[in-house]
XYZ file of C-alpha atoms in Angstrom:
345
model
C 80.593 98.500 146.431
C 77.762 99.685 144.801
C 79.693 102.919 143.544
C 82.328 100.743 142.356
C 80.080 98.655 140.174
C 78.783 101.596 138.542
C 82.485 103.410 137.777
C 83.444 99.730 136.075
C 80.402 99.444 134.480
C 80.998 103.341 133.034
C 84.539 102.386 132.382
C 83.585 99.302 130.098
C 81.104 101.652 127.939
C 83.764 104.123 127.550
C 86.261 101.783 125.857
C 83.663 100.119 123.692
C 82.710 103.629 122.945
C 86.137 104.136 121.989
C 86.777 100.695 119.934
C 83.590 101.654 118.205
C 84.855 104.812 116.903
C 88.049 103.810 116.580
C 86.835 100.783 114.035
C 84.803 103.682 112.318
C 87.961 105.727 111.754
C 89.869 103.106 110.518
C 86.995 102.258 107.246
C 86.848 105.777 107.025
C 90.441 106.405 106.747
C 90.496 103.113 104.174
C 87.512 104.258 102.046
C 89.230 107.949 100.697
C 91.952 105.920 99.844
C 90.060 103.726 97.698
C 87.964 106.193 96.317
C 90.740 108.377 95.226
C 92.858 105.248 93.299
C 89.460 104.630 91.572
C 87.742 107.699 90.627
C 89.694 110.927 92.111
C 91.842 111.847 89.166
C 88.654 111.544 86.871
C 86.217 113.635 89.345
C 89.281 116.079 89.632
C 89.148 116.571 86.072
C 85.507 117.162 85.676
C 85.068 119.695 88.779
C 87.588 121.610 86.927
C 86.258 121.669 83.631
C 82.761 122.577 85.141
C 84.263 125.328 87.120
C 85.733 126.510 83.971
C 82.180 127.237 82.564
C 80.574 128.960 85.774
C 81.060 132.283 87.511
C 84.192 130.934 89.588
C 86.362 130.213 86.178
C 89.269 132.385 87.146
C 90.079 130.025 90.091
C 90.069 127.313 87.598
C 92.178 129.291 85.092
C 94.976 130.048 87.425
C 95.298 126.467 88.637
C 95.209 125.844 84.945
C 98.082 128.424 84.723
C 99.925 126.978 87.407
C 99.327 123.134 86.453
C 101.818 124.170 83.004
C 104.376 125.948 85.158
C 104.350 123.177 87.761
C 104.251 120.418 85.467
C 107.628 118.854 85.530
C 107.902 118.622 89.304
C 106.975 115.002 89.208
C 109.759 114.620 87.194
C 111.712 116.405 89.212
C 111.611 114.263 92.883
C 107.919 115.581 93.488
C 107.186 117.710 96.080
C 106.607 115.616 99.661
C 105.450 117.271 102.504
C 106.265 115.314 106.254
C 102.919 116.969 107.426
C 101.235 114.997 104.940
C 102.716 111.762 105.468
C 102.169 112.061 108.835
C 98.410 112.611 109.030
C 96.880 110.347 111.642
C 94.148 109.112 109.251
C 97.288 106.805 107.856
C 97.626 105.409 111.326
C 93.928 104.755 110.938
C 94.778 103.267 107.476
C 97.472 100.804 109.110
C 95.205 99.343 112.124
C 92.636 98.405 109.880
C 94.263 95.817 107.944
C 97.025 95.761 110.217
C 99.962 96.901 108.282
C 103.503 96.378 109.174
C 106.831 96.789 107.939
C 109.823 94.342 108.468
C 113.194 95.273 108.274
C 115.871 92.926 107.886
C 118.967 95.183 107.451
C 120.283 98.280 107.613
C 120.428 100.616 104.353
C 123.394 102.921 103.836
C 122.703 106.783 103.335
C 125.799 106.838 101.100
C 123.917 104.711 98.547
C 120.968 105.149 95.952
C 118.348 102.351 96.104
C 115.746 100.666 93.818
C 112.893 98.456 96.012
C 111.263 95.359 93.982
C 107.907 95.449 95.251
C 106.235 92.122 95.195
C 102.909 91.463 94.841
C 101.051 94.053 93.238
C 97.797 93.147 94.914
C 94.454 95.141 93.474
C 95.686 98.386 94.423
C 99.034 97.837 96.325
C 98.233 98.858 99.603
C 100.842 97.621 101.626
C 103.321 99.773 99.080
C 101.455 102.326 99.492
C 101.540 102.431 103.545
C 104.662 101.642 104.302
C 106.617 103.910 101.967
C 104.159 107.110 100.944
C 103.445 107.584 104.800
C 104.957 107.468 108.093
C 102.248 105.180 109.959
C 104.127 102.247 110.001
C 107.515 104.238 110.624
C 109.868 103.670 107.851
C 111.838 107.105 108.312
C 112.751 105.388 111.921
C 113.224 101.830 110.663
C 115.491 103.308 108.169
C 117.224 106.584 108.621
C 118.331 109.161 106.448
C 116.479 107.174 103.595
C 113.953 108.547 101.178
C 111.703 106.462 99.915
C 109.844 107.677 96.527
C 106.941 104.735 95.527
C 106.666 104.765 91.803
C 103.555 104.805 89.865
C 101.752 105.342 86.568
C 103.280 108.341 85.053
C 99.269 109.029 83.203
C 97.902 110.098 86.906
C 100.390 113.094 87.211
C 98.289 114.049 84.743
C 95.207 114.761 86.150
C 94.549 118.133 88.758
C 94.715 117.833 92.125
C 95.256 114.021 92.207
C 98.881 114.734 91.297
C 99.455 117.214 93.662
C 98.072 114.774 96.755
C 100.154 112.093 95.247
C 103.274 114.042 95.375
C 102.828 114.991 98.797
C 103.423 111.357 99.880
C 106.718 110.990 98.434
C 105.009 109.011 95.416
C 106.578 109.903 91.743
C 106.169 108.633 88.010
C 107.300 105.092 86.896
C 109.840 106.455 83.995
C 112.833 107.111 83.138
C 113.427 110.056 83.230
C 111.717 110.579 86.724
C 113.979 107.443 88.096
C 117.258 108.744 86.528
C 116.683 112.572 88.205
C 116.107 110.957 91.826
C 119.328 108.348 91.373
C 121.499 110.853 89.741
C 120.489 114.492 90.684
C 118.859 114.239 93.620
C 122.167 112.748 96.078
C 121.937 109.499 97.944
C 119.850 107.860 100.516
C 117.036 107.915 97.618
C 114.935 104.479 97.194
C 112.367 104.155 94.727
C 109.923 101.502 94.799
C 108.573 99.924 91.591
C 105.987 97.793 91.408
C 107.833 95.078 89.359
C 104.958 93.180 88.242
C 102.512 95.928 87.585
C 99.743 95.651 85.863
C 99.906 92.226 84.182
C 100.529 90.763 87.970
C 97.422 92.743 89.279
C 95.575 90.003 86.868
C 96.368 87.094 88.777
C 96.483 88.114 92.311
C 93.510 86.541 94.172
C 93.443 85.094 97.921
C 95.811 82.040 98.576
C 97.899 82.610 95.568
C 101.607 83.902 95.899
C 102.790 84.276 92.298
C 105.094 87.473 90.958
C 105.116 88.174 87.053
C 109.591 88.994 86.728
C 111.049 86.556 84.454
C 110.975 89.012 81.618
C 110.777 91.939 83.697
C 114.059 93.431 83.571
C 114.460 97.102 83.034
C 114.734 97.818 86.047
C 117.823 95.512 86.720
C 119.065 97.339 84.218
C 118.348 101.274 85.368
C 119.900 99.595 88.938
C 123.421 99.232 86.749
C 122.996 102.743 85.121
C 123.227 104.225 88.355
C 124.921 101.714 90.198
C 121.668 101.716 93.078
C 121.290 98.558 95.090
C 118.422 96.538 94.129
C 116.593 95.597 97.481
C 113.386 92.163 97.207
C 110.846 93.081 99.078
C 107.698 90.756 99.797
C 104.434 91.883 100.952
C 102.614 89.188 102.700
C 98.745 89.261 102.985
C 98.995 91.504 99.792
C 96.937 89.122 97.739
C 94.287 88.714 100.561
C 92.479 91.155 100.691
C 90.623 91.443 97.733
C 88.428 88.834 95.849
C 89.083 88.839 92.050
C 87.287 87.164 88.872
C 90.319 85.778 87.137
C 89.883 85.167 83.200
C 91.773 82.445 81.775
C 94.197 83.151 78.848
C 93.003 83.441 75.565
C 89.078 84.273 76.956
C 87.263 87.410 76.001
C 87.690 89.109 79.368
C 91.713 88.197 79.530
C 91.791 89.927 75.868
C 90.013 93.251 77.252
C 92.257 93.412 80.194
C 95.504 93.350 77.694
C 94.058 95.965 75.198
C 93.862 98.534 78.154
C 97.067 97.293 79.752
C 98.717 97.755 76.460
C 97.424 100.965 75.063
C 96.285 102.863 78.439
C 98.651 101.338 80.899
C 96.545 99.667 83.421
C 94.541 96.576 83.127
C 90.783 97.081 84.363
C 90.162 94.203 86.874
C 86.695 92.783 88.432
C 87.218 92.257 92.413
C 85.557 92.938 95.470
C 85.788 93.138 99.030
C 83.249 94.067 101.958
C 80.595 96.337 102.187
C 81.024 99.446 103.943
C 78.517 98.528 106.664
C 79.095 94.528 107.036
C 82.072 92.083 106.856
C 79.113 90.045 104.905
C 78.146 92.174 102.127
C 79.778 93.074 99.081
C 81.554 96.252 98.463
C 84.846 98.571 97.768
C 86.603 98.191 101.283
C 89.084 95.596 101.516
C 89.094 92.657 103.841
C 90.913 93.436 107.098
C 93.540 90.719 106.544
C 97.376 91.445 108.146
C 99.391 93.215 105.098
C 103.433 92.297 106.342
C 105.502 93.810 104.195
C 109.453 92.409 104.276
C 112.470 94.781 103.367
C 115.379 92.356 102.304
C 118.890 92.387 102.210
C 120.212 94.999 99.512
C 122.306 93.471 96.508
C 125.154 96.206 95.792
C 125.058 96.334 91.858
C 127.876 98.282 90.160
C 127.575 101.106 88.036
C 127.892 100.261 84.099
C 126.991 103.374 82.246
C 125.965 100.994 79.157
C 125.479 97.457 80.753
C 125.152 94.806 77.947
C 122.385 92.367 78.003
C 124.401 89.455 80.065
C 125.164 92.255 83.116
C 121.460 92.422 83.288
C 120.740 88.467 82.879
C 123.352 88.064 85.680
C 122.195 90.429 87.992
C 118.423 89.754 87.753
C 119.133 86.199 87.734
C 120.318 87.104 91.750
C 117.369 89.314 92.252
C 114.618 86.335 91.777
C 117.144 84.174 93.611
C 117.047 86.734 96.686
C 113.769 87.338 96.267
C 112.767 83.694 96.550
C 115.001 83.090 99.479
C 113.213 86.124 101.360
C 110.186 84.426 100.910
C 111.259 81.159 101.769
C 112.247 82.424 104.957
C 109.725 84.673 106.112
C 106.334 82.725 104.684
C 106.146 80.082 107.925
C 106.420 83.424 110.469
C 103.606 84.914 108.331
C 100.930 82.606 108.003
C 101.947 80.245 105.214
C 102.875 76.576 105.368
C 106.750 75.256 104.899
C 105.313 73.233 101.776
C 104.028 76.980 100.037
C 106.208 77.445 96.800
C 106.522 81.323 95.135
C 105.819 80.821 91.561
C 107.317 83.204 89.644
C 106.456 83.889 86.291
């Protein structure tokens, strides 16, 4: 008896051990993300340009060299890499919040795809988990698919950053990036876009399930050019896991978000989350509140090489109307009550 007591008693520690370390791995895994969407590109940048001026400035100089021959690859699909995507630290990532991806329906490899990602969030973390890794499986959910999450085009600019980002499958949010991968690159592509971007980022705060798209319709209208099925997709828990200041139109702060989303493409926002070592405290870390992200059912769009302005009413016009049904349907499973309304804007 008494042996038993002590192997149970040794079993117990061992698994607290583990959930202890586990838990550890998981804000671990959460924090380098964070850190490298806020300062990575920047402290990229400046290693380099110190490098440049020490005893070491030929390594610099020949990434240098290589960052102008390389430099249309974003343009070009990116450059992915499976090993990357399937690093365990992304598993970590997922069990933190938790993370999970819905599907609803199947995807055909013989078509192109464009994703409406909805809401932005802070930083758009279930968009980035479910589609620039493999932690929450979406090369089994939905075979033979390629998923490419679109971004700001300015952070293929900066070294190293852009190299990391293109290893996830993540490319630039233009044109010319979008028409290579729907027209060059074959089918089974999908490229997620972040419909609301930045101007959504500046009203997402806990509670609130609002999506900036009435006048957000280019890319409806890149969907006809190529004749790639626009597919809603909700992310649930999206807007929870950050705490935000929101500034009310026409204040100071509202004006110094729009100058910077205007001129440098993002809109600087004040939020927080928890501190690193307490729930309690203030910090960078998100909360750890479920992120469910739902794929919908694809709308087949036809290809119109120069689609007039009433193709793209008409279509997008369906979009919001999927979009709202998909959330409609899903919100009750997830956490939200019957009476919750999406306001779109």
């Amino acid at each position: 008896g008494t042996g038993s007591n002590i192997l149970s008693t040794l079993q117990d520690l061992f698994w607290l051990l583990k959930s202890k370390v586990e838990k550890q791995l998981q804000i671990i895994s959460v924090l380098q993300w964070v850190l490298t969407f806020l300062i990575m590109g920047i402290a990229c940048t400046l290693i380099l340009m110190y490098i440049l001026c020490t005893d070491c400035w030929v390594v610099a100089a020949l990434y240098l060299a290589w960052l102008v021959f390389d430099w249309n690859t974003p343009k070009k699909g990116g450059r992915r890499s499976q090993w990357v995507r399937n690093w365990a630290i992304w598993r970590y990532f997922r069990d933190y919040f938790p993370i999970r991806l819905v599907k609803t329906h199947n995807l055909l490899t013989t078509r192109n795809y464009i994703f409406g990602y909805h809401p932005h969030g802070i930083m758009g973390l279930g968009a980035f988990c479910n589609f620039s890794t493999e932690a929450t499986g979406v090369s089994q959910k939905f075979p033979g698919i390629r998923p490419y999450l679109a971004t700001l085009a300015g952070n293929f600019r900066m070294p190293i950053l852009r190299d990391y980002l293109m290893s996830g499958g993540i490319c630039p949010v233009n044109r010319d990036s979008i028409d290579y991968i729907l027209s060059k690159n074959g089918s089974g592509n999908a490229i997620i876009i972040v419909v609301g971007g930045a101007a959504e980022s500046l009203n997402c705060t806990p509670g609130k399930n609002s999506v900036t798209l009435k006048n957000r319709k280019g890319f409806v209208k890149l969907a006809l050019r190529h004749g790639a099925d626009l597919v809603p997709v909700y992310s649930f828990g999206e807007n929870e896991v950050y705490k935000q200041v929101i500034f009310e139109e026409g204040s100071w702060g509202r004006w110094v978000q729009k100058k910077f989303q205007k001129h440098i493409g993002f809109a600087p926002c004040i939020f927080h989350g928890r501190g690193l070592f307490s729930s309690n405290t203030w910090g960078l870390l998100p909360y750890s509140k479920p992120i469910t992200t739902v794929v919908g059912e694809p709308i087949t769009i036809p290809k119109i090489d120069n689609p007039s302005q009433k193709d793209v009413d008409f279509y997008h016009s369906i979009y919001v109307d999927s979009l709202i049904k998909l959330f409609d349907k899903y919100k009750s499973k997830f956490g939200l009550p019957e009476t919750e309304v999406l306001e779109v804007n």
